Coordinates of C-alpha atoms and ligand atoms in Angstrom, one line a residue:
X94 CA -167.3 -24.6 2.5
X95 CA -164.7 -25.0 4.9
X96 CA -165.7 -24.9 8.6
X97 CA -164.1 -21.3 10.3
X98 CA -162.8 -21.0 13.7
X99 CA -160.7 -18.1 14.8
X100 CA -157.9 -20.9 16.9
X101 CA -157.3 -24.5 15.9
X102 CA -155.6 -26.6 18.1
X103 CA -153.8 -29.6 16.9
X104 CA -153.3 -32.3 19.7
X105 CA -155.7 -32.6 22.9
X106 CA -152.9 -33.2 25.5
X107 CA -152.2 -31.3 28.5
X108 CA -150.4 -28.5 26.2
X109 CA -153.4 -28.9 23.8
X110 CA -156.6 -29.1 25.4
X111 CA -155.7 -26.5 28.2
X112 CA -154.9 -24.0 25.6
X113 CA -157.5 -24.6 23.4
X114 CA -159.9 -23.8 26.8
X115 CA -157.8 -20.7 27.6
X116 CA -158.6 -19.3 24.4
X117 CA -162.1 -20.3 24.2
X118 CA -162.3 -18.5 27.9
X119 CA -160.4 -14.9 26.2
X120 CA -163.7 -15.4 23.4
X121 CA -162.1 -17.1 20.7
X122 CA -164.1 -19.8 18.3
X123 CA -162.1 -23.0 19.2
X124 CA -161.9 -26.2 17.8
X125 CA -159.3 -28.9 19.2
X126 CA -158.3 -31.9 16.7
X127 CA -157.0 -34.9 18.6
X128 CA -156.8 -38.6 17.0
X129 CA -156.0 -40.6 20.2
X130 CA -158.2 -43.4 20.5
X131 CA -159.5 -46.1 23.1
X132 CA -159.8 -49.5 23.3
X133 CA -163.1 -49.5 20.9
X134 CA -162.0 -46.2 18.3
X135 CA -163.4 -43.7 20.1
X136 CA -162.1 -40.2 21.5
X137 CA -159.8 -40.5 24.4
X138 CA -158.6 -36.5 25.2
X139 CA -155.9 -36.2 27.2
X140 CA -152.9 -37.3 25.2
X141 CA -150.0 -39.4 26.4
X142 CA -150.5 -37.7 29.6
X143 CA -153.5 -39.0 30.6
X144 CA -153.4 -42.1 28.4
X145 CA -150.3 -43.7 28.7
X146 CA -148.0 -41.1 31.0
X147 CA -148.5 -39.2 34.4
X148 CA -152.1 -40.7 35.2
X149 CA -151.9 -44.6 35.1
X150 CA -148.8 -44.5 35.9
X151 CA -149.3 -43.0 39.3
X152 CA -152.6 -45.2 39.8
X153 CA -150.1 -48.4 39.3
X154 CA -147.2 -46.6 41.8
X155 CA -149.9 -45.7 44.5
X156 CA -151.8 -49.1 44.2
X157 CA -148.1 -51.2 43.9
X158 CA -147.3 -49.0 47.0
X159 CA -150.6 -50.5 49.4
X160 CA -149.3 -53.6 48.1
X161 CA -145.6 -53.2 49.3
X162 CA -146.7 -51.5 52.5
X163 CA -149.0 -54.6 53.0
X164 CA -146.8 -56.8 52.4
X165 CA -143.5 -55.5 54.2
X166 CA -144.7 -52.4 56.4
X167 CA -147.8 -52.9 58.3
X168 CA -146.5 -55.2 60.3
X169 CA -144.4 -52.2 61.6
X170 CA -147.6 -50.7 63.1
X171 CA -149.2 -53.8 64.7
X172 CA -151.5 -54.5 61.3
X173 CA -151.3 -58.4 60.7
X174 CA -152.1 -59.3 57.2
X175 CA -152.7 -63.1 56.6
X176 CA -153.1 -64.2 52.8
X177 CA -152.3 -61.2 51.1
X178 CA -152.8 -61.3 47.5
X179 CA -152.6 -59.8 44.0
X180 CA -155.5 -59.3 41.6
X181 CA -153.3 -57.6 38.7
X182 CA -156.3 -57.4 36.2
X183 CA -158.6 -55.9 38.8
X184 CA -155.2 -53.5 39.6
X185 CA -155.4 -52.8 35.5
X186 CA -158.7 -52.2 35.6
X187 CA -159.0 -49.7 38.4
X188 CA -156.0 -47.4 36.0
X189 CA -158.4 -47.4 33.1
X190 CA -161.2 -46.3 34.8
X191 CA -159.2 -43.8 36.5
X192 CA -157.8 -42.7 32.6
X193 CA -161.6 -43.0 31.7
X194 CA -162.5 -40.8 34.3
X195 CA -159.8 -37.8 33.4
X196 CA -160.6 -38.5 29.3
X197 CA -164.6 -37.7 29.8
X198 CA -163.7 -34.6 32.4
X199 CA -161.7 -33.3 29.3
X200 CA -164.5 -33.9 26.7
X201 CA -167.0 -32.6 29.8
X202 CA -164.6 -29.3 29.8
X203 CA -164.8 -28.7 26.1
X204 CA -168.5 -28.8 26.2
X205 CA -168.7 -26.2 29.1
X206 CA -166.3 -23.9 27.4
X207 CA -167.9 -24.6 23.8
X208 CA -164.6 -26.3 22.3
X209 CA -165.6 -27.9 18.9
X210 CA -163.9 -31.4 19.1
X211 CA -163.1 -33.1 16.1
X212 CA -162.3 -36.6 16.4
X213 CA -159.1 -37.5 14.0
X214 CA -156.0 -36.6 12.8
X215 CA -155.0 -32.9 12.1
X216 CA -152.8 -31.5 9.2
X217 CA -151.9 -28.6 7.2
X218 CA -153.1 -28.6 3.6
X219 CA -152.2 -24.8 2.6
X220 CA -151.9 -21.4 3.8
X221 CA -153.8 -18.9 2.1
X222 CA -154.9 -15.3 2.2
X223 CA -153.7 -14.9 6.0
X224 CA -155.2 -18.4 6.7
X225 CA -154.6 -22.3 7.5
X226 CA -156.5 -25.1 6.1
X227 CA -156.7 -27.8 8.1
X228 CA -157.9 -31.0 7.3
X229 CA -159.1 -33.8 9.7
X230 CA -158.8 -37.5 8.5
X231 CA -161.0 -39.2 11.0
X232 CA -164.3 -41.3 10.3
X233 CA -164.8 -38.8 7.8
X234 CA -162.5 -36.1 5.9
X235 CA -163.2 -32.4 6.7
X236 CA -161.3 -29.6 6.0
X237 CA -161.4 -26.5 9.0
X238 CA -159.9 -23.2 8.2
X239 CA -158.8 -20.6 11.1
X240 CA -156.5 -17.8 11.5
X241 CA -154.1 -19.4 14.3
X242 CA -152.8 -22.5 14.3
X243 CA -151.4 -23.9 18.2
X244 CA -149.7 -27.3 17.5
X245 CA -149.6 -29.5 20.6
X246 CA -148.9 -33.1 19.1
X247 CA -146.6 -34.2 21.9
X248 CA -144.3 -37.1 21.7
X249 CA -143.7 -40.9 21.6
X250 CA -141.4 -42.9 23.3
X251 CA -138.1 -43.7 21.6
X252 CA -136.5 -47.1 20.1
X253 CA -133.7 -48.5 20.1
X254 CA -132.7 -48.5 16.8
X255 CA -133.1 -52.4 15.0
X256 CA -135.0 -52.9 18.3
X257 CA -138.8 -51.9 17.0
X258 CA -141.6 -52.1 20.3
X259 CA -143.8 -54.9 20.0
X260 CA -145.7 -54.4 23.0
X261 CA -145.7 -57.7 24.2
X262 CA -141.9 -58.0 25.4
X263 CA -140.1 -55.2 24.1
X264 CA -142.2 -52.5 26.0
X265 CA -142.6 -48.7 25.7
X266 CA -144.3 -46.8 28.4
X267 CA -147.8 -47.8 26.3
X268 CA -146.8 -51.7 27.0
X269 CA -145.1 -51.4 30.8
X270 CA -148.7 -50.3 31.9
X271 CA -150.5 -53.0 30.7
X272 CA -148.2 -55.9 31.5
X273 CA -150.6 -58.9 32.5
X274 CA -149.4 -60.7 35.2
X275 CA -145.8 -59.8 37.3
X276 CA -143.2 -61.2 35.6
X277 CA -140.4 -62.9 36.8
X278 CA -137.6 -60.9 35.8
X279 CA -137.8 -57.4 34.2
X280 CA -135.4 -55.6 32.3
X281 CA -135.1 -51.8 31.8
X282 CA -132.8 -49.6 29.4
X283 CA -132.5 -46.1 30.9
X284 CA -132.8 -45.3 34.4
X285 CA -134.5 -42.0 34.0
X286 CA -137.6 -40.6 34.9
X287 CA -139.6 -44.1 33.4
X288 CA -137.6 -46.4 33.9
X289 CA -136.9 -45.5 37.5
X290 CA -141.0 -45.2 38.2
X291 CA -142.0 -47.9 35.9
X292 CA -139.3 -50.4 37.5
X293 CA -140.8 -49.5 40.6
X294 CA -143.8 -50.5 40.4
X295 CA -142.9 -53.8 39.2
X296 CA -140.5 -54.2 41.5
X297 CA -142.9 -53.2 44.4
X298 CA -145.2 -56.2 42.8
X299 CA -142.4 -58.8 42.8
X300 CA -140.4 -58.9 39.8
X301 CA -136.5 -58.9 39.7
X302 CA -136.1 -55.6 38.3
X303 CA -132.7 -54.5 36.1
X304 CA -132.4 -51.1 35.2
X305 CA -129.2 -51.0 32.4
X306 CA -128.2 -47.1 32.3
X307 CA -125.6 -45.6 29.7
X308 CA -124.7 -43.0 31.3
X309 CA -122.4 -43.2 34.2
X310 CA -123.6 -41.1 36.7
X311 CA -127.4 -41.4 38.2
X312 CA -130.1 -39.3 37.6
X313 CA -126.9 -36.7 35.9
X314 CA -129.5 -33.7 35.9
X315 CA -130.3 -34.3 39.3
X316 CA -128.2 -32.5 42.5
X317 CA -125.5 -34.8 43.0
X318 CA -126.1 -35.0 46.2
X319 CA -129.9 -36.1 46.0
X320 CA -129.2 -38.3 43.7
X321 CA -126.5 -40.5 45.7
X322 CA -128.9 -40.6 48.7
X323 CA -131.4 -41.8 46.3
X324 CA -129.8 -44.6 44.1
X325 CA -128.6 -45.8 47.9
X326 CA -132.5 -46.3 48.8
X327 CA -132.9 -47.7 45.3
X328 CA -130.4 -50.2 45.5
X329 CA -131.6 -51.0 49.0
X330 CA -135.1 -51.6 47.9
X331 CA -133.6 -54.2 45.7
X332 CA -133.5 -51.9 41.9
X333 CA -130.5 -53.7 40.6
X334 CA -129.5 -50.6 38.6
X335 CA -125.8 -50.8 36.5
X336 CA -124.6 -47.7 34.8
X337 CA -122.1 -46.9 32.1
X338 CA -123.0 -50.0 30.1
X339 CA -123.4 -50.3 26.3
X340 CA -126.4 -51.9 25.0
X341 CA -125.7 -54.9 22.2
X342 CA -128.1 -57.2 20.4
X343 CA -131.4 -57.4 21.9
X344 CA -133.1 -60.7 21.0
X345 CA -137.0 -61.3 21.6
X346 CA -138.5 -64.8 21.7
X347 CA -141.1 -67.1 23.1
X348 CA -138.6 -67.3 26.2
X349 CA -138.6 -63.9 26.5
X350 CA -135.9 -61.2 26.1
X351 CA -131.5 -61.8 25.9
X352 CA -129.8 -58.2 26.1
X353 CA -126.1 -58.7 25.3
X354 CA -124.3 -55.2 26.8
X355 CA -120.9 -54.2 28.1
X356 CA -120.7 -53.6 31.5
X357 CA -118.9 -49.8 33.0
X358 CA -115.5 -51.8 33.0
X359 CA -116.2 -52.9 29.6
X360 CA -116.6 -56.7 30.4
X361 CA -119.4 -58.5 28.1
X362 CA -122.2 -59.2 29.8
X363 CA -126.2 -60.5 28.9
X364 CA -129.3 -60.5 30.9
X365 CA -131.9 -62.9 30.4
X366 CA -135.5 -61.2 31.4
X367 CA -139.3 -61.7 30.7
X368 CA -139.8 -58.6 29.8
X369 CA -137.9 -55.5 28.8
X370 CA -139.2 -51.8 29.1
X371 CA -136.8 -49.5 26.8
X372 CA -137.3 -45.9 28.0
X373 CA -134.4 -44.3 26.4
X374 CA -136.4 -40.8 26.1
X375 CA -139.1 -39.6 23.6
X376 CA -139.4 -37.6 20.3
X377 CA -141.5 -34.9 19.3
X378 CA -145.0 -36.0 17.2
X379 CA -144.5 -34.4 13.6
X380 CA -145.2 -37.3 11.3
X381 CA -148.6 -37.0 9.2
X382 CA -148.5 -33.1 10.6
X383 CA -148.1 -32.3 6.7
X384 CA -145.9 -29.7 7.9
X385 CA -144.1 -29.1 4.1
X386 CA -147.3 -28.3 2.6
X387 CA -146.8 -24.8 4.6
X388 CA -142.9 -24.7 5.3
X389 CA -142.9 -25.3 8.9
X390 CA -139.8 -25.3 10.2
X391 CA -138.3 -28.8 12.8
X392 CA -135.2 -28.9 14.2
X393 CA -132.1 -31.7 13.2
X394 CA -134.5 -33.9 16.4
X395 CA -137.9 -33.3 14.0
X396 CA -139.2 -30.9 17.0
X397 CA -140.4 -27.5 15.9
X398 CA -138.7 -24.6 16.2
X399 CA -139.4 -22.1 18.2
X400 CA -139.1 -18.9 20.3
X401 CA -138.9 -18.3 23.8
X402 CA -142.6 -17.3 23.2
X403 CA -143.8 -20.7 21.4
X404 CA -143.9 -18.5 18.2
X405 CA -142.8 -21.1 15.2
X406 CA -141.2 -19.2 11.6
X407 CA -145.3 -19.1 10.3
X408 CA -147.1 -16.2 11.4
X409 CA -149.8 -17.1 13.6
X410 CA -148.7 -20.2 13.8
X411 CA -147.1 -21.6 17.4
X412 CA -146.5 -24.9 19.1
X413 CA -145.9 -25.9 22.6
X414 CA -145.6 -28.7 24.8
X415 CA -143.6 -32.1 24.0
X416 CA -143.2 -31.0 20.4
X417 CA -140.9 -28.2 21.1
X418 CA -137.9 -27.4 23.0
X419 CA -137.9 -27.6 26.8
X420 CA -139.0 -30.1 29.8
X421 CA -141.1 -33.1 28.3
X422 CA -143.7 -32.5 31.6
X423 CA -147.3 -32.2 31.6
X424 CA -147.2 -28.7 33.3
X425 CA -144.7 -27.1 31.0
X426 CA -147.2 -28.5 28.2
X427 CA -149.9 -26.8 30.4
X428 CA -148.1 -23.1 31.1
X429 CA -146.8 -22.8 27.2
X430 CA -150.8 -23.6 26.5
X431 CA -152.2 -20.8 28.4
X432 CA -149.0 -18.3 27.4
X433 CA -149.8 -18.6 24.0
X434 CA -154.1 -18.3 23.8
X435 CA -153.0 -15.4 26.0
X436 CA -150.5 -13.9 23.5
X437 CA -152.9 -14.7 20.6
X438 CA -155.3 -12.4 22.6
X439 CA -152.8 -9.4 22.6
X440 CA -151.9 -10.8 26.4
X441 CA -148.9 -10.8 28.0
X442 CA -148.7 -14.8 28.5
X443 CA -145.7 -15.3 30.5
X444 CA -143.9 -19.2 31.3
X445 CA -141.0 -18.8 33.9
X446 CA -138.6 -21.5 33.0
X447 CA -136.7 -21.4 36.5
X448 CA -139.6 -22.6 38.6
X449 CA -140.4 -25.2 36.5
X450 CA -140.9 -28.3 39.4
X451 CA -139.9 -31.6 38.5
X452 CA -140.9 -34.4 40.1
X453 CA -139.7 -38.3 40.0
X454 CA -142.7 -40.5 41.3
X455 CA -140.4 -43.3 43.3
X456 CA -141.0 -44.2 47.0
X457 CA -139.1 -41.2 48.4
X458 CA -140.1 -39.2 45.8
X459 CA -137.1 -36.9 44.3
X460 CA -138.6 -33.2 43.9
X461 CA -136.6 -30.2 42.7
X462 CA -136.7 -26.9 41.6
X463 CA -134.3 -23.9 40.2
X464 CA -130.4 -24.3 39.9
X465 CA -128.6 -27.7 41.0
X466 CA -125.2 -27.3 43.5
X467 CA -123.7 -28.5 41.1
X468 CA -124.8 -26.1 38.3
X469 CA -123.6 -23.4 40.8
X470 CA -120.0 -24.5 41.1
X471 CA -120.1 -24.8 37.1
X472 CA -121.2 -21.2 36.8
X473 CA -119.1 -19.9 39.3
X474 CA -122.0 -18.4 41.3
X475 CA -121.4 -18.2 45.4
X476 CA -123.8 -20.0 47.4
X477 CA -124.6 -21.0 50.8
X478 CA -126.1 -24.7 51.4
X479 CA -128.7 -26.1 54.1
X480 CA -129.4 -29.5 54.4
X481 CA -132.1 -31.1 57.0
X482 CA -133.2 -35.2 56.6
X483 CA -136.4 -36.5 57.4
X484 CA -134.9 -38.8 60.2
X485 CA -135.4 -35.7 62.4
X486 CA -138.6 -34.9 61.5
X487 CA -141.3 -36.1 63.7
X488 CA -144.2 -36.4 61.6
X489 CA -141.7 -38.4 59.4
X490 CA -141.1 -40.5 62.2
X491 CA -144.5 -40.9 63.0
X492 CA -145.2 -41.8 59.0
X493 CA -142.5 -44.5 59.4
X494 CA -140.6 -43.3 56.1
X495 CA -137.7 -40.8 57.4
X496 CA -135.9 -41.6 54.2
X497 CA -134.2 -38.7 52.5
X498 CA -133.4 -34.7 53.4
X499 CA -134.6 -31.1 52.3
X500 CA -131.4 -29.1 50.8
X501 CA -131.7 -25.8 49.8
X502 CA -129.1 -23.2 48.1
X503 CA -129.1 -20.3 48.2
X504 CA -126.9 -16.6 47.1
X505 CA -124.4 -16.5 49.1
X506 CA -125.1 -12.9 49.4
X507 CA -128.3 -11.4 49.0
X508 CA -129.5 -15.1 50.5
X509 CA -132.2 -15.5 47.4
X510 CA -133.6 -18.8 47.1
X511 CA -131.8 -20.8 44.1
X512 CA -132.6 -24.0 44.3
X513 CA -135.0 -26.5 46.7
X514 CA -134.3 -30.0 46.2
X515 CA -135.8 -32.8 48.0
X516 CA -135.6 -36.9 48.0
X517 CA -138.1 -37.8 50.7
X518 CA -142.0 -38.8 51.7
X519 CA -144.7 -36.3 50.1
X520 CA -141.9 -34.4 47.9
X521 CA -144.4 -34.1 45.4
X522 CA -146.5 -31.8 47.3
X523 CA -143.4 -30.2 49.4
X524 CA -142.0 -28.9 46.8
X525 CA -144.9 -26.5 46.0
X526 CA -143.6 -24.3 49.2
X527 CA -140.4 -24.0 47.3
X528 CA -141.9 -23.0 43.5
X529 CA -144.0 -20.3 45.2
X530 CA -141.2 -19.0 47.0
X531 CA -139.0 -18.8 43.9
X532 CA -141.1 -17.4 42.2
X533 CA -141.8 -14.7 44.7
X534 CA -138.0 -14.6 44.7
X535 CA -138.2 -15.3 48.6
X536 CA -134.5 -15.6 50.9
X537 CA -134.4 -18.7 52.3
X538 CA -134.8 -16.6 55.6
X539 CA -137.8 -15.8 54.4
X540 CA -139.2 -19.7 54.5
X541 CA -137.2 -19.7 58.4
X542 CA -139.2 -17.0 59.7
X543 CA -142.8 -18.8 58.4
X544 CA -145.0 -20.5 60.5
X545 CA -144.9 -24.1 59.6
X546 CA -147.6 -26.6 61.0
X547 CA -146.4 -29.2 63.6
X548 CA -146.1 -32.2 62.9
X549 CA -145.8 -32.0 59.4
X550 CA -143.7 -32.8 56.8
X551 CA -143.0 -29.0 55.6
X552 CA -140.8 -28.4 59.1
X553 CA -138.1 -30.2 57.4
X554 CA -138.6 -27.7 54.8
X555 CA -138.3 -24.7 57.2
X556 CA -135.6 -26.5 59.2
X557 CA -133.4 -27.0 56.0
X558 CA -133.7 -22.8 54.9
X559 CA -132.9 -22.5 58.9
X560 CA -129.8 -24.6 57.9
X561 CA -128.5 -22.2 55.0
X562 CA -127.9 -19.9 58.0
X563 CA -126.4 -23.2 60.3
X564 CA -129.6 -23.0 63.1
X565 CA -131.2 -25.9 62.5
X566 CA -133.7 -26.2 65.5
X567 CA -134.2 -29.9 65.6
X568 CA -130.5 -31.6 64.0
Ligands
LIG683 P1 -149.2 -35.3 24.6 O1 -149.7 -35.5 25.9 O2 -148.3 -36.3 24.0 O3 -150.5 -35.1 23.7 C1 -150.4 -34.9 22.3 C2 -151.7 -35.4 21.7 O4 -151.7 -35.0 20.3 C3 -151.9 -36.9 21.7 O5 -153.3 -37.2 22.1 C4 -151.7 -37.3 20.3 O6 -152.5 -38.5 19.9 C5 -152.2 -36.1 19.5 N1 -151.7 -36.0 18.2 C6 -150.4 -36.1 17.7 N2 -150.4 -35.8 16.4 C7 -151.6 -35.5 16.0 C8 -152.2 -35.1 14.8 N3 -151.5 -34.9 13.7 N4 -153.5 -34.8 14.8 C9 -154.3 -35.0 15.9 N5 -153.8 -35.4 17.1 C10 -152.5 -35.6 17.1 N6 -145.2 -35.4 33.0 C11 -145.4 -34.8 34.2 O7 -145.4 -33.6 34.3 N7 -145.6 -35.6 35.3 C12 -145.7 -36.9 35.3 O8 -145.9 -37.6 36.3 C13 -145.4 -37.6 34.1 N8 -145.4 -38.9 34.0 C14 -145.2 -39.5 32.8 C15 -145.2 -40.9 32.7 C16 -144.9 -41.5 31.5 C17 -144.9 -43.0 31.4 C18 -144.8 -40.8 30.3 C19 -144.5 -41.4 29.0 C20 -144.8 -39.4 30.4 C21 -145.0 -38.7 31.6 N9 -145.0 -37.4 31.7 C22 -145.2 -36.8 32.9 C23 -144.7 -36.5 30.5 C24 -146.1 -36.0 30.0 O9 -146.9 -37.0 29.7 C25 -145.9 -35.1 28.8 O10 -144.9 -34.1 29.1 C26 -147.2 -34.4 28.4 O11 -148.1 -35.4 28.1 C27 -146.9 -33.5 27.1 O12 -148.1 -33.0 26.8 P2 -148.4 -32.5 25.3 O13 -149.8 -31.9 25.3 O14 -147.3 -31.7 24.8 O15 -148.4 -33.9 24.4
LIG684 P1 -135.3 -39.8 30.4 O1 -134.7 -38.8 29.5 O2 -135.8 -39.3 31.7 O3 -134.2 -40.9 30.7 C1 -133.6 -41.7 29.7 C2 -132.4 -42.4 30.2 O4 -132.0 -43.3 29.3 C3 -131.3 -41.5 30.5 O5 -130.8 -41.7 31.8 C4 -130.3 -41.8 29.4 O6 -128.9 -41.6 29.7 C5 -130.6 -43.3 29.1 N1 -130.3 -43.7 27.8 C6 -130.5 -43.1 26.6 N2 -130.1 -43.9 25.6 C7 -129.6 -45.0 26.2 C8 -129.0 -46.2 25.6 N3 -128.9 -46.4 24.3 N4 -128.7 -47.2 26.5 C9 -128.8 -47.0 27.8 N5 -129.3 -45.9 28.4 C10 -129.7 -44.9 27.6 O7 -136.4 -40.5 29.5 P2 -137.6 -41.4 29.9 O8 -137.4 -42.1 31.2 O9 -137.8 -42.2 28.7 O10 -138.8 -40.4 30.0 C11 -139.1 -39.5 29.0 C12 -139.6 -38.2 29.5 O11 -140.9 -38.4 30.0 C13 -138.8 -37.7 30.7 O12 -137.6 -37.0 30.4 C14 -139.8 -36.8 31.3 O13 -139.7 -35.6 30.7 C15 -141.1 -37.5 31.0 N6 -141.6 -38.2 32.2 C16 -141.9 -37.4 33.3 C17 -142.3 -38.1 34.5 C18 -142.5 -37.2 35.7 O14 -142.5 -36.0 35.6 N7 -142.6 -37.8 36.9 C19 -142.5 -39.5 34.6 C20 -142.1 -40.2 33.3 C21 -141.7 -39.5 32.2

């Protein structure tokens, strides 16, 4: 006999394990199947997100950051530091217990929500009378059964093709966070959201760091004009970043890694480095999902298909997260989870697409929300700009970092917030301002006429809604 449970959620990332405790919370008999495993086979919850993605790779930025602020910045404020140096095991080790830490609070949460966890890897074996078997190939084989099926199976990071990861020189995300010791050179493919935070941190640390981008434009989904500002502070910092080239042969060895490419004017070029990250983009986790055994239907990329609710073409069957269209981020994983336990439950679940924040972890950070100036013009719709930088910001000032600017658009007539876009210190946590006014569907006037503390690094954000309306207090 088959083990019943009214929701069975397939992956136990951000999409998976926060829906499979939303539905536990609306009463529902949950069980979460998730294969990921640490360093000695056992359970490690949290999927690529907490494994290998957002959480150790902001412990590396934030602990490569003390280092560079050691190194080149103290100084600034009077701090003498005499021998500085690098323990990168000990910096390794403090990221895994910070992943450890996030992967037992997941398996804590299940318990206090009464999530069944099962330990292994989930797929369909049939659909039958209004049901899904499931079956779970982990130490042992069992076989679940339940009447909804969520599918949160996320993503891996993409190849080159002929170019397979071997994770000691040709590095996916898994491999750029364990490298053992700094290497001389380093050698990116795509300067997107990894390459530009993972060849950051090794950069900070001391490597040469060459980012080799196809496209020609920077950060292309970025606003234009963030993005110029910040591939100027990249390329200051010393990113070597080249754009528009076309990747060759890629040949691994003992010596390390040769990348033959042509260069934007179509010159061939090589570059010799220690180590090369390849962070080309990722694809949606639907291998060993069995999905022909019930008909599922993926999409010409191998994502699943789905509706603006998460519904897939099987009844009570949906998916959400990395696996399906959208923003590959944690909290889009997150919102689609709780949307759907909710709709399962005869709720209204509801994930608004337009406030989605994104955030690039680089020292300025790059934050933005809503439309892009440049996705205005395209459309044709009439908006008014304002534009304030950090350099006039006193807490800034006072913080030493007064890279960067807060620009926001907005209608040009009813004066409704479109889009907040920031490169600057703390634009992480700025941006939050910005996402709740949006999604109040606040005027930029709206953000001029609150209170903001002083000093802090929100005025700027104030000061550039007072610039949509040119009267800027302080530039
Ligand atoms: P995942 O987190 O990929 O989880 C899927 C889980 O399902 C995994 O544990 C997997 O092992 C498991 N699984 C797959 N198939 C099966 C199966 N058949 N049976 C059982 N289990 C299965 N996003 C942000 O928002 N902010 C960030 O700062 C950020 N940083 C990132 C940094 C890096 C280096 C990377 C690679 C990604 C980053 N992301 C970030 C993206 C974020 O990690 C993903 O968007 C998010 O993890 C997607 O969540 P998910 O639940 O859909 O899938
Ligand atoms: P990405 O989509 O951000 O960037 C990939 C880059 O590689 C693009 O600029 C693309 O033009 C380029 N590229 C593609 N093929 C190429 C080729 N053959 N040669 C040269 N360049 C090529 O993908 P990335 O950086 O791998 O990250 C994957 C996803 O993970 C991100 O899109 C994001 O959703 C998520 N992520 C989010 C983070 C965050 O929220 N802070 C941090 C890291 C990842």
């Amino acid at each position: 006999m088959s083990k019943q449970f009214d929701v069975i959620v397939i992956g136990g990332g951000p999409g998976g394990y926060i829906a499979a405790i939303r539905a536990a919370q609306l009463g529902f008999n949950v069980a979460c199947i998730d294969e990921w495993k640490n360093e000695k086979g056992g359970p490690a919850l949290g999927g690529t997100c907490t494994n290998v993605g957002c959480i150790p790779s902001k412990a590396l930025l934030q602990s490569s950051e003390h280092y560079e602020h050691a190194a080149k910045h103290f100084a600034d404020h009077g701090i003498g530091v005499a021998g500085l140096t690098l323990d990168t095991a000990k910096m390794l080790g403090r990221k895994d217990t910070v992943v450890k830490q996030n992967n037992d609070g997941i398996q804590y949460l299940f318990k206090k929500n009464k999530v069944s966890f099962f330990h292994g890897r989930g797929s369909f074996v049939a659909a039958k009378d209004g049901s899904y078997e499931i079956n779970v190939a982990g130490t042992a084989q069992e076989t679940l059964s339940t009447k909804h099926v969520i599918i949160a199976t996320g993503s891996s990071a993409r190849a080159l093709p002929g170019t397979p990861f071997d994770e000691e020189n040709i590095l996916s995300n898994d491999g750029a966070l364990r490298i053992g010791a700094v290497p001389k050179k380093l050698g990116l493919i795509g300067s997107g959201v990894i390459g530009l935070e993972m060849g950051s941190v090794w950069r900070r640390l001391g490597a040469e760091v060459t980012i080799l981008e196809g496209l020609p434009t920077f950060l292309g989904a970025v606003d234009e004009q963030i993005a110029k500002e910040a591939h100027k502070l990249f390329v200051k910092q010393g990113l070597k970043i080249e754009l528009g080239v076309k990747v060759g042969a890629i040949k691994s060895g003992k010596k390390g890694v040769s990348i033959a490419y042509t260069n934007a004017k179509g010159e061939a070029q090589s570059l010799d480095v220690d180590k090369l990250i390849i962070s080309i983009g990722r694809v949606a986790n639907t291998i060993g999902l069995n999905t022909e055994a019930v008909g599922l239907a993926l999409d010409e990329r191998g994502a699943i298909v789905v509706d603006a609710d998460c519904k897939t073409n099987l009844p009570n069957v949906w998916a959400v997260g990395d696996v399906v269209r959208g923003p590959m981020l944690a909290h889009k994983a997150e919102e689609e989870g709780v949307a759907v336990a909710e709709r399962i439950a005869g709720q209204h679940g509801h994930v608004d697409f337009n406030t989605i924040p994104w955030v690039i972890y680089t020292s300025p950070e790059i934050a933005w929300v809503g439309q892009t100036e440049q996705q205005l013009k395209a459309s044709g719709h009439a908006y008014k700009a304002g534009t304030f930088p950090f350099l006039a910001n006193g807490r800034a000032r006072a913080l030493g970092d007064t890279s960067g600017m807060v620009k926001f658009l907005a209608d040009a007539t009813t004066d409704e917030i479109l889009g907040v876009h920031i490169v600057g210190p703390m634009a992480s946590e700025l941006i939050s301002e910005a996402v709740v006014a949006m999604s109040f569907r606040a005027s930029s006037e709206d953000i001029a006429r609150i209170c903001h503390a002083h000093p802090s690094l929100s005025e700027a954000t104030k000061e550039a809604a007072l610039a949509v309306d040119k009267r800027t207090l302080n530039f």
